[in-house]
Amino acid sequence: MSADLSRRGFLAGLAGSLAWASDLEALARRVDATRPQEFWSMVRDAFVIPQHRIYLNVGTLGAQPRVVIDAVVEHTRRVAETYPPAAPWDLLKAELGELLGGDAAGFVFPRNTTEAMNFVANGLDFAAGDEILTTDHEHIGGLCCWQLAAARQGLRLRVLPLPSADAGTEAVVDTLRRAVSARTRVISFSHVNFTNGLVMPAREIVRLCRERDIIAVVDGAHPPGLIRVDLADLDPDFYASSPHKWLLAPQGTGLLWMREPWRTRLWPTIASGGWDDRSLGAHRFNHLGTLDESRLFGLLAALRFHRTIGSDRVMQRIRQLRDRLVDGLTDVRGLSLTSPAIPDAAAGMVSFRIAGRDMLELQRRLSDTEAPPGTPDASRRLQIRTRVIGEYDYGWMRLAPHIYNDETEIDTAVAALAAAVA
């Protein structure tokens, strides 16, 4: 049987799980300003999150909708039947190219951003004394790969302190420009900082790299599904991401996009059949031996789930919930935001500190807390999932809502936080 027919048969097997999509699309076409709650309630029903759990940590891992879970399980079952469909490489590349504005041939599918960043750091040629610039807001997955390369090859790694979150675009770019030297080979930075949701001036930083013949490596773990991404316009050398965050794909789904020249120049980190076949371009980096292809079908289902709801609608909803969260947090005693105060400078995540409070202890309390009076089912205990940014000794708490949250959950979380502080 052809690979195309095998894929069609597999997707047909998910017809029951996908049935909600036509209903959702129909509702989306007729939804207006007076009926948004009906729409978002239907979206919430597509997830399996228990009602007493308020999940505000999509910045680490997004909750998978049923259709994604079903896609993974169905493929796993097909493998057990020894009749798995062919990996949907071309479908995935086409869908991601449309969503992210990148040349489809440039996509590679490692397991996460960390693995993608390691592919880059391990695959570049350096000379002893070459320099890598990065910032003090990088996730360890985007930092440790450069620490390893520096230790192994005698490179200089400089971690630059960024200006305050509200300092503005020019201050960030100037910080990097002043640090560039004749030995700088790479600037590695996050598109959206995991620490506080700051949207970095990625386009301007990539242009700086082009002017100085520096390799631009972007840790894009967060933007896909959160903000608009146009790889053709951004034009970095490498862009790494984790669709298991804001795109709500399964764990173990990562992506790496590389600019055309690197598709034949970058050394593979994992060598398997075709590693030296330059005619394969970037696809030779997908030759990793036996892998769990169920995650690829889960990623495909997640992309179609996102497309069904609509990128603009998803991004607007996340913005609404984040703004409501910020408004509520400003009334919590002793709380000060560490995320940008300028709305356009921030995306999805809200970070803060509270004077005199240990955020890890506060996190433990929120993970098992009484529902504030007046909230639905106030007799039950709540599990509010948060993230503490302990990296770089920041000690901030980070909250990150998504489309499976609603206004009531945001208000309940803020009330529980205020009560715990009081």
Short mmCIF file of C-alpha atoms in Angstrom, two decimals:
data_model
loop_
_atom_site.label_atom_id
_atom_site.label_comp_id
_atom_site.label_asym_id
_atom_site.label_seq_id
_atom_site.Cartn_x
_atom_site.Cartn_y
_atom_site.Cartn_z
CA MET A 1 0.00 0.00 0.00
CA SER A 2 1.30 3.49 -0.82
CA ALA A 3 2.45 5.80 1.95
CA ASP A 4 -0.29 8.29 1.00
CA LEU A 5 -3.05 5.68 1.28
CA SER A 6 -1.62 4.46 4.57
CA ARG A 7 -1.75 8.00 5.95
CA ARG A 8 -5.32 8.47 4.77
CA GLY A 9 -6.35 5.23 6.39
CA PHE A 10 -4.70 6.26 9.63
CA LEU A 11 -6.42 9.65 9.69
CA ALA A 12 -9.73 8.03 8.80
CA GLY A 13 -9.31 5.93 11.93
CA LEU A 14 -9.37 9.15 13.92
CA ALA A 15 -12.69 10.27 12.43
CA GLY A 16 -14.53 9.99 15.73
CA SER A 17 -11.97 12.12 17.55
CA LEU A 18 -11.94 14.67 14.74
CA ALA A 19 -15.73 14.99 14.56
CA TRP A 20 -15.69 17.92 16.97
CA ALA A 21 -13.66 19.93 14.44
CA SER A 22 -16.53 20.52 12.04
CA ASP A 23 -18.77 21.62 14.91
CA LEU A 24 -16.09 23.95 16.19
CA GLU A 25 -15.45 25.39 12.74
CA ALA A 26 -19.18 26.01 12.27
CA LEU A 27 -19.38 27.76 15.63
CA ALA A 28 -16.26 29.80 14.86
CA ARG A 29 -17.87 31.06 11.63
CA ARG A 30 -20.91 32.40 13.43
CA VAL A 31 -19.40 33.40 16.75
CA ASP A 32 -19.50 37.13 17.47
CA ALA A 33 -18.87 39.50 20.36
CA THR A 34 -22.02 38.30 22.15
CA ARG A 35 -21.20 34.57 22.07
CA PRO A 36 -17.49 34.03 22.81
CA GLN A 37 -18.14 32.07 26.00
CA GLU A 38 -19.95 29.30 24.09
CA PHE A 39 -17.00 28.96 21.75
CA TRP A 40 -14.31 28.84 24.44
CA SER A 41 -16.37 26.45 26.54
CA MET A 42 -16.42 24.07 23.59
CA VAL A 43 -12.66 24.46 23.22
CA ARG A 44 -12.21 23.65 26.93
CA ASP A 45 -14.22 20.48 26.47
CA ALA A 46 -11.61 19.29 23.96
CA PHE A 47 -9.15 18.80 26.86
CA VAL A 48 -8.99 16.25 29.68
CA ILE A 49 -7.80 18.60 32.46
CA PRO A 50 -9.75 17.93 35.70
CA GLN A 51 -11.98 20.82 36.77
CA HIS A 52 -10.18 21.28 40.10
CA ARG A 53 -6.80 21.70 38.38
CA ILE A 54 -5.86 25.17 37.12
CA TYR A 55 -2.96 24.66 34.79
CA LEU A 56 -0.85 27.79 34.32
CA ASN A 57 2.43 26.28 33.18
CA VAL A 58 2.17 25.94 29.40
CA GLY A 59 5.58 27.64 29.32
CA THR A 60 6.98 24.26 30.36
CA LEU A 61 4.52 21.86 28.75
CA GLY A 62 1.19 22.45 27.06
CA ALA A 63 -1.85 20.31 27.86
CA GLN A 64 -2.71 18.06 24.92
CA PRO A 65 -6.25 18.08 23.57
CA ARG A 66 -8.04 14.76 23.11
CA VAL A 67 -7.45 14.71 19.38
CA VAL A 68 -3.69 14.81 19.92
CA ILE A 69 -3.81 12.08 22.56
CA ASP A 70 -5.94 9.96 20.23
CA ALA A 71 -3.51 10.44 17.34
CA VAL A 72 -0.61 9.20 19.45
CA VAL A 73 -2.55 6.26 20.86
CA GLU A 74 -3.92 5.28 17.44
CA HIS A 75 -0.45 5.24 15.90
CA THR A 76 0.92 3.25 18.84
CA ARG A 77 -1.87 0.73 18.29
CA ARG A 78 -1.05 0.53 14.57
CA VAL A 79 2.58 -0.20 15.43
CA ALA A 80 1.46 -3.00 17.78
CA GLU A 81 -0.58 -4.40 14.90
CA THR A 82 2.60 -4.24 12.78
CA TYR A 83 0.81 -1.99 10.30
CA PRO A 84 2.00 1.55 11.04
CA PRO A 85 1.45 4.35 8.53
CA ALA A 86 4.46 6.04 6.98
CA ALA A 87 5.91 9.01 8.88
CA PRO A 88 4.15 12.21 7.72
CA TRP A 89 7.34 14.14 6.95
CA ASP A 90 6.01 16.06 3.95
CA LEU A 91 2.67 16.89 5.60
CA LEU A 92 4.42 18.21 8.71
CA LYS A 93 6.89 20.30 6.74
CA ALA A 94 4.10 21.80 4.63
CA GLU A 95 1.90 22.61 7.66
CA LEU A 96 4.80 24.18 9.57
CA GLY A 97 5.94 26.10 6.53
CA GLU A 98 2.47 27.62 6.24
CA LEU A 99 2.21 28.40 9.95
CA LEU A 100 5.74 29.73 10.48
CA GLY A 101 6.45 31.21 7.06
CA GLY A 102 9.57 29.14 6.46
CA ASP A 103 10.80 27.15 3.49
CA ALA A 104 9.35 23.68 4.17
CA ALA A 105 12.59 21.95 3.14
CA GLY A 106 14.40 23.49 6.11
CA PHE A 107 12.50 21.69 8.89
CA VAL A 108 14.01 18.97 11.08
CA PHE A 109 12.22 17.14 13.91
CA PRO A 110 14.33 16.49 17.02
CA ARG A 111 12.62 15.80 20.34
CA ASN A 112 12.72 19.31 21.81
CA THR A 113 14.45 22.69 21.70
CA THR A 114 17.34 21.39 23.80
CA GLU A 115 18.14 18.67 21.28
CA ALA A 116 17.75 21.11 18.39
CA MET A 117 20.16 23.58 19.99
CA ASN A 118 22.65 20.78 20.58
CA PHE A 119 22.41 19.79 16.91
CA VAL A 120 23.54 23.31 16.06
CA ALA A 121 26.27 23.73 18.70
CA ASN A 122 27.75 20.29 17.98
CA GLY A 123 27.52 20.67 14.21
CA LEU A 124 29.35 23.97 13.67
CA ASP A 125 33.07 24.24 12.95
CA PHE A 126 35.00 26.45 15.38
CA ALA A 127 38.58 27.48 15.96
CA ALA A 128 40.10 27.79 19.42
CA GLY A 129 39.44 31.26 20.77
CA ASP A 130 36.22 31.81 18.82
CA GLU A 131 33.52 33.57 20.82
CA ILE A 132 29.83 32.88 21.46
CA LEU A 133 27.55 35.58 22.85
CA THR A 134 24.36 34.80 24.71
CA THR A 135 22.26 36.36 27.50
CA ASP A 136 21.37 35.86 31.14
CA HIS A 137 17.79 34.93 30.23
CA GLU A 138 18.49 31.69 28.37
CA HIS A 139 16.97 28.37 29.35
CA ILE A 140 19.53 25.71 30.25
CA GLY A 141 18.51 23.89 27.08
CA GLY A 142 19.83 26.81 25.05
CA LEU A 143 22.83 27.51 27.27
CA CYS A 144 24.42 24.19 28.20
CA CYS A 145 25.08 23.23 24.56
CA TRP A 146 27.35 26.28 24.26
CA GLN A 147 28.99 25.56 27.62
CA LEU A 148 29.86 22.10 26.32
CA ALA A 149 31.19 23.43 23.00
CA ALA A 150 33.28 26.04 24.82
CA ALA A 151 34.77 23.53 27.27
CA ARG A 152 35.51 20.99 24.57
CA GLN A 153 36.91 23.27 21.87
CA GLY A 154 38.54 26.09 23.81
CA LEU A 155 35.91 28.71 22.94
CA ARG A 156 34.97 31.83 24.83
CA LEU A 157 31.34 31.92 26.02
CA ARG A 158 30.08 35.31 27.21
CA VAL A 159 26.73 35.51 29.03
CA LEU A 160 25.58 39.12 28.75
CA PRO A 161 23.25 40.72 31.33
CA LEU A 162 20.21 42.11 29.54
CA PRO A 163 18.83 45.53 30.43
CA SER A 164 15.56 45.72 32.37
CA ALA A 165 12.45 44.25 30.78
CA ASP A 166 11.11 47.72 30.00
CA ALA A 167 14.35 49.20 28.64
CA GLY A 168 13.20 48.86 25.04
CA THR A 169 14.41 47.29 21.82
CA GLU A 170 17.35 49.60 21.17
CA ALA A 171 18.86 48.96 24.60
CA VAL A 172 18.85 45.20 23.99
CA VAL A 173 20.40 45.46 20.53
CA ASP A 174 22.99 47.97 21.78
CA THR A 175 24.01 45.57 24.56
CA LEU A 176 24.80 42.91 21.98
CA ARG A 177 26.38 45.31 19.49
CA ARG A 178 28.82 46.65 22.09
CA ALA A 179 29.81 43.11 23.06
CA VAL A 180 30.64 41.94 19.52
CA SER A 181 34.35 41.45 18.87
CA ALA A 182 36.45 40.29 15.94
CA ARG A 183 36.30 36.72 17.34
CA THR A 184 32.49 36.56 17.72
CA ARG A 185 31.18 33.64 15.64
CA VAL A 186 27.71 33.08 17.14
CA ILE A 187 24.99 35.11 18.84
CA SER A 188 22.50 32.77 20.50
CA PHE A 189 19.36 34.28 22.04
CA SER A 190 15.72 33.57 22.82
CA HIS A 191 12.90 34.95 20.68
CA VAL A 192 10.68 35.06 23.79
CA ASN A 193 12.48 34.85 27.12
CA PHE A 194 11.25 31.98 29.28
CA THR A 195 12.01 34.00 32.41
CA ASN A 196 9.51 36.83 31.93
CA GLY A 197 7.85 36.58 28.51
CA LEU A 198 9.87 39.46 27.03
CA VAL A 199 9.65 39.46 23.23
CA MET A 200 13.21 40.03 22.10
CA PRO A 201 13.98 42.21 19.05
CA ALA A 202 14.79 39.10 17.05
CA ARG A 203 14.69 40.72 13.62
CA GLU A 204 17.09 43.48 14.65
CA ILE A 205 19.49 41.02 16.30
CA VAL A 206 19.55 38.80 13.20
CA ARG A 207 20.27 41.89 11.06
CA LEU A 208 23.17 42.73 13.38
CA CYS A 209 24.50 39.21 12.82
CA ARG A 210 24.22 39.60 9.05
CA GLU A 211 26.13 42.90 9.14
CA ARG A 212 29.00 41.31 11.11
CA ASP A 213 29.04 37.86 9.44
CA ILE A 214 27.94 36.22 12.70
CA ILE A 215 25.81 33.05 12.93
CA ALA A 216 22.34 33.86 14.34
CA VAL A 217 20.90 31.03 16.48
CA VAL A 218 17.40 31.62 17.84
CA ASP A 219 15.95 29.64 20.73
CA GLY A 220 12.32 29.85 19.65
CA ALA A 221 10.94 27.42 22.23
CA HIS A 222 7.88 29.59 22.89
CA PRO A 223 6.74 31.63 19.87
CA PRO A 224 5.01 29.00 17.65
CA GLY A 225 1.38 29.07 18.72
CA LEU A 226 1.96 32.11 20.96
CA ILE A 227 2.96 34.95 18.63
CA ARG A 228 3.22 35.33 14.88
CA VAL A 229 6.44 33.88 13.44
CA ASP A 230 7.68 34.60 9.92
CA LEU A 231 10.93 32.74 9.34
CA ALA A 232 11.27 34.08 5.81
CA ASP A 233 11.28 37.63 7.16
CA LEU A 234 13.33 36.86 10.27
CA ASP A 235 15.84 34.81 8.24
CA PRO A 236 17.97 33.38 11.08
CA ASP A 237 20.61 30.78 10.45
CA PHE A 238 18.88 28.41 12.88
CA TYR A 239 15.53 28.48 14.69
CA ALA A 240 14.81 25.84 17.36
CA SER A 241 11.45 25.25 19.01
CA SER A 242 9.24 22.97 21.12
CA PRO A 243 5.71 22.53 19.72
CA HIS A 244 4.87 20.66 22.94
CA LYS A 245 4.45 24.08 24.55
CA TRP A 246 2.05 26.60 22.98
CA LEU A 247 1.10 24.40 20.01
CA LEU A 248 -0.09 21.74 22.49
CA ALA A 249 1.71 18.88 20.74
CA PRO A 250 2.91 15.70 22.51
CA GLN A 251 6.02 15.58 24.65
CA GLY A 252 9.05 14.83 22.54
CA THR A 253 8.06 16.99 19.58
CA GLY A 254 10.68 19.56 18.69
CA LEU A 255 11.64 21.32 15.52
CA LEU A 256 14.70 22.93 14.01
CA TRP A 257 14.62 25.15 10.94
CA MET A 258 17.89 25.93 9.20
CA ARG A 259 18.70 28.42 6.47
CA GLU A 260 19.52 26.86 3.11
CA PRO A 261 23.36 27.02 3.21
CA TRP A 262 23.46 25.11 6.51
CA ARG A 263 21.42 22.18 5.20
CA THR A 264 24.54 20.82 3.56
CA ARG A 265 27.23 22.42 5.75
CA LEU A 266 26.17 21.56 9.31
CA TRP A 267 27.68 18.35 10.70
CA PRO A 268 25.09 15.85 12.00
CA THR A 269 25.28 15.12 15.71
CA ILE A 270 23.80 11.65 15.19
CA ALA A 271 25.12 9.72 12.21
CA SER A 272 22.83 7.23 10.51
CA GLY A 273 22.13 6.20 6.94
CA GLY A 274 22.44 9.16 4.58
CA TRP A 275 24.25 11.41 7.03
CA ASP A 276 26.67 12.44 4.27
CA ASP A 277 24.13 12.55 1.42
CA ARG A 278 24.01 16.30 0.79
CA SER A 279 21.20 15.82 -1.74
CA LEU A 280 18.88 15.15 1.23
CA GLY A 281 19.45 18.67 2.53
CA ALA A 282 18.08 19.20 6.02
CA HIS A 283 16.19 15.91 5.94
CA ARG A 284 19.39 13.98 6.62
CA PHE A 285 19.08 15.28 10.20
CA ASN A 286 15.81 13.34 10.50
CA HIS A 287 17.70 10.06 9.99
CA LEU A 288 18.00 9.12 13.67
CA GLY A 289 17.46 5.38 13.62
CA THR A 290 14.28 3.89 15.09
CA LEU A 291 12.16 6.62 16.66
CA ASP A 292 8.71 7.07 18.13
CA GLU A 293 6.75 8.21 15.09
CA SER A 294 3.56 8.48 17.14
CA ARG A 295 4.78 11.89 18.27
CA LEU A 296 4.92 13.03 14.65
CA PHE A 297 1.27 12.12 14.11
CA GLY A 298 0.47 13.85 17.40
CA LEU A 299 2.24 16.95 16.15
CA LEU A 300 0.24 16.81 12.93
CA ALA A 301 -3.00 16.57 14.93
CA ALA A 302 -1.91 19.50 17.12
CA LEU A 303 -1.19 21.66 14.07
CA ARG A 304 -4.64 20.89 12.66
CA PHE A 305 -6.28 21.58 16.04
CA HIS A 306 -4.52 24.96 16.10
CA ARG A 307 -5.56 25.69 12.53
CA THR A 308 -9.19 24.75 13.24
CA ILE A 309 -9.43 27.30 16.03
CA GLY A 310 -7.39 29.84 14.08
CA SER A 311 -4.00 31.35 14.89
CA ASP A 312 -5.30 34.87 15.31
CA ARG A 313 -8.08 33.71 17.63
CA VAL A 314 -5.66 31.64 19.74
CA MET A 315 -3.16 34.50 20.06
CA GLN A 316 -5.87 37.02 20.92
CA ARG A 317 -7.32 34.71 23.57
CA ILE A 318 -3.94 34.16 25.21
CA ARG A 319 -3.43 37.94 25.24
CA GLN A 320 -6.85 38.48 26.86
CA LEU A 321 -6.17 35.97 29.62
CA ARG A 322 -2.68 37.30 30.23
CA ASP A 323 -3.98 40.88 30.50
CA ARG A 324 -6.65 39.78 32.96
CA LEU A 325 -3.99 38.00 34.99
CA VAL A 326 -1.78 41.10 35.09
CA ASP A 327 -4.71 43.27 36.16
CA GLY A 328 -5.51 40.93 39.03
CA LEU A 329 -1.93 40.53 40.21
CA THR A 330 -1.41 44.27 40.59
CA ASP A 331 -3.70 44.17 43.65
CA VAL A 332 -1.72 41.44 45.46
CA ARG A 333 0.11 42.87 48.46
CA GLY A 334 3.87 43.19 48.01
CA LEU A 335 3.84 41.88 44.43
CA SER A 336 6.00 43.47 41.74
CA LEU A 337 6.03 42.37 38.12
CA THR A 338 9.29 41.28 36.52
CA SER A 339 7.65 40.94 33.11
CA PRO A 340 7.48 43.97 30.80
CA ALA A 341 4.82 46.53 31.70
CA ILE A 342 4.43 47.49 28.02
CA PRO A 343 1.85 45.02 26.61
CA ASP A 344 3.44 44.71 23.15
CA ALA A 345 6.78 43.79 24.72
CA ALA A 346 5.41 40.73 26.52
CA ALA A 347 3.91 37.45 25.35
CA GLY A 348 1.85 34.87 27.22
CA MET A 349 3.80 34.59 30.46
CA VAL A 350 3.67 36.76 33.57
CA SER A 351 6.52 36.71 36.09
CA PHE A 352 6.66 38.43 39.45
CA ARG A 353 8.28 38.53 42.86
CA ILE A 354 6.63 39.14 46.23
CA ALA A 355 8.58 40.93 48.91
CA GLY A 356 9.67 38.62 51.71
CA ARG A 357 8.19 35.49 50.13
CA ASP A 358 9.88 32.23 49.18
CA MET A 359 8.36 31.42 45.79
CA LEU A 360 9.00 27.68 46.07
CA GLU A 361 7.05 27.59 49.33
CA LEU A 362 4.27 29.63 47.72
CA GLN A 363 4.24 27.24 44.76
CA ARG A 364 3.77 24.27 47.12
CA ARG A 365 0.83 26.01 48.79
CA LEU A 366 -0.86 26.80 45.49
CA SER A 367 -0.48 23.20 44.32
CA ASP A 368 -2.84 22.14 47.13
CA THR A 369 -5.03 24.97 48.34
CA GLU A 370 -8.59 25.75 49.39
CA ALA A 371 -10.85 27.24 46.75
CA PRO A 372 -11.60 30.89 47.65
CA PRO A 373 -15.19 31.54 48.79
CA GLY A 374 -17.60 32.18 45.94
CA THR A 375 -15.71 30.11 43.37
CA PRO A 376 -17.36 27.14 41.64
CA ASP A 377 -17.24 23.97 43.74
CA ALA A 378 -15.59 25.83 46.61
CA SER A 379 -15.66 22.66 48.73
CA ARG A 380 -12.90 21.06 46.66
CA ARG A 381 -9.20 21.70 47.04
CA LEU A 382 -7.47 23.27 44.07
CA GLN A 383 -4.29 22.25 42.32
CA ILE A 384 -2.82 25.37 40.72
CA ARG A 385 0.21 24.54 38.58
CA THR A 386 2.87 27.27 38.37
CA ARG A 387 6.57 27.59 37.54
CA VAL A 388 9.30 29.14 39.68
CA ILE A 389 12.17 30.73 37.76
CA GLY A 390 15.07 29.72 39.95
CA GLU A 391 17.63 30.05 37.17
CA TYR A 392 20.21 32.83 37.53
CA ASP A 393 18.99 33.16 41.16
CA TYR A 394 15.98 35.18 39.98
CA GLY A 395 13.48 33.47 42.30
CA TRP A 396 10.41 34.64 40.37
CA MET A 397 7.06 32.92 39.95
CA ARG A 398 5.75 32.56 36.39
CA LEU A 399 2.13 32.03 35.35
CA ALA A 400 1.20 31.19 31.76
CA PRO A 401 -2.44 30.75 30.63
CA HIS A 402 -3.69 29.16 27.42
CA ILE A 403 -6.97 28.54 25.58
CA TYR A 404 -8.01 25.77 27.99
CA ASN A 405 -8.18 28.36 30.78
CA ASP A 406 -11.08 30.77 31.25
CA GLU A 407 -11.68 34.02 33.10
CA THR A 408 -13.03 32.25 36.18
CA GLU A 409 -9.86 30.18 36.52
CA ILE A 410 -7.70 33.29 36.19
CA ASP A 411 -9.68 35.09 38.89
CA THR A 412 -9.64 32.02 41.14
CA ALA A 413 -5.87 31.64 40.81
CA VAL A 414 -5.31 35.31 41.63
CA ALA A 415 -7.64 35.08 44.65
CA ALA A 416 -5.84 31.94 45.89
CA LEU A 417 -2.48 33.65 45.47
CA ALA A 418 -3.66 36.75 47.37
CA ALA A 419 -5.03 34.57 50.17
CA ALA A 420 -1.79 32.62 50.44
CA VAL A 421 0.20 35.84 50.65
CA ALA A 422 -2.17 37.36 53.21
#
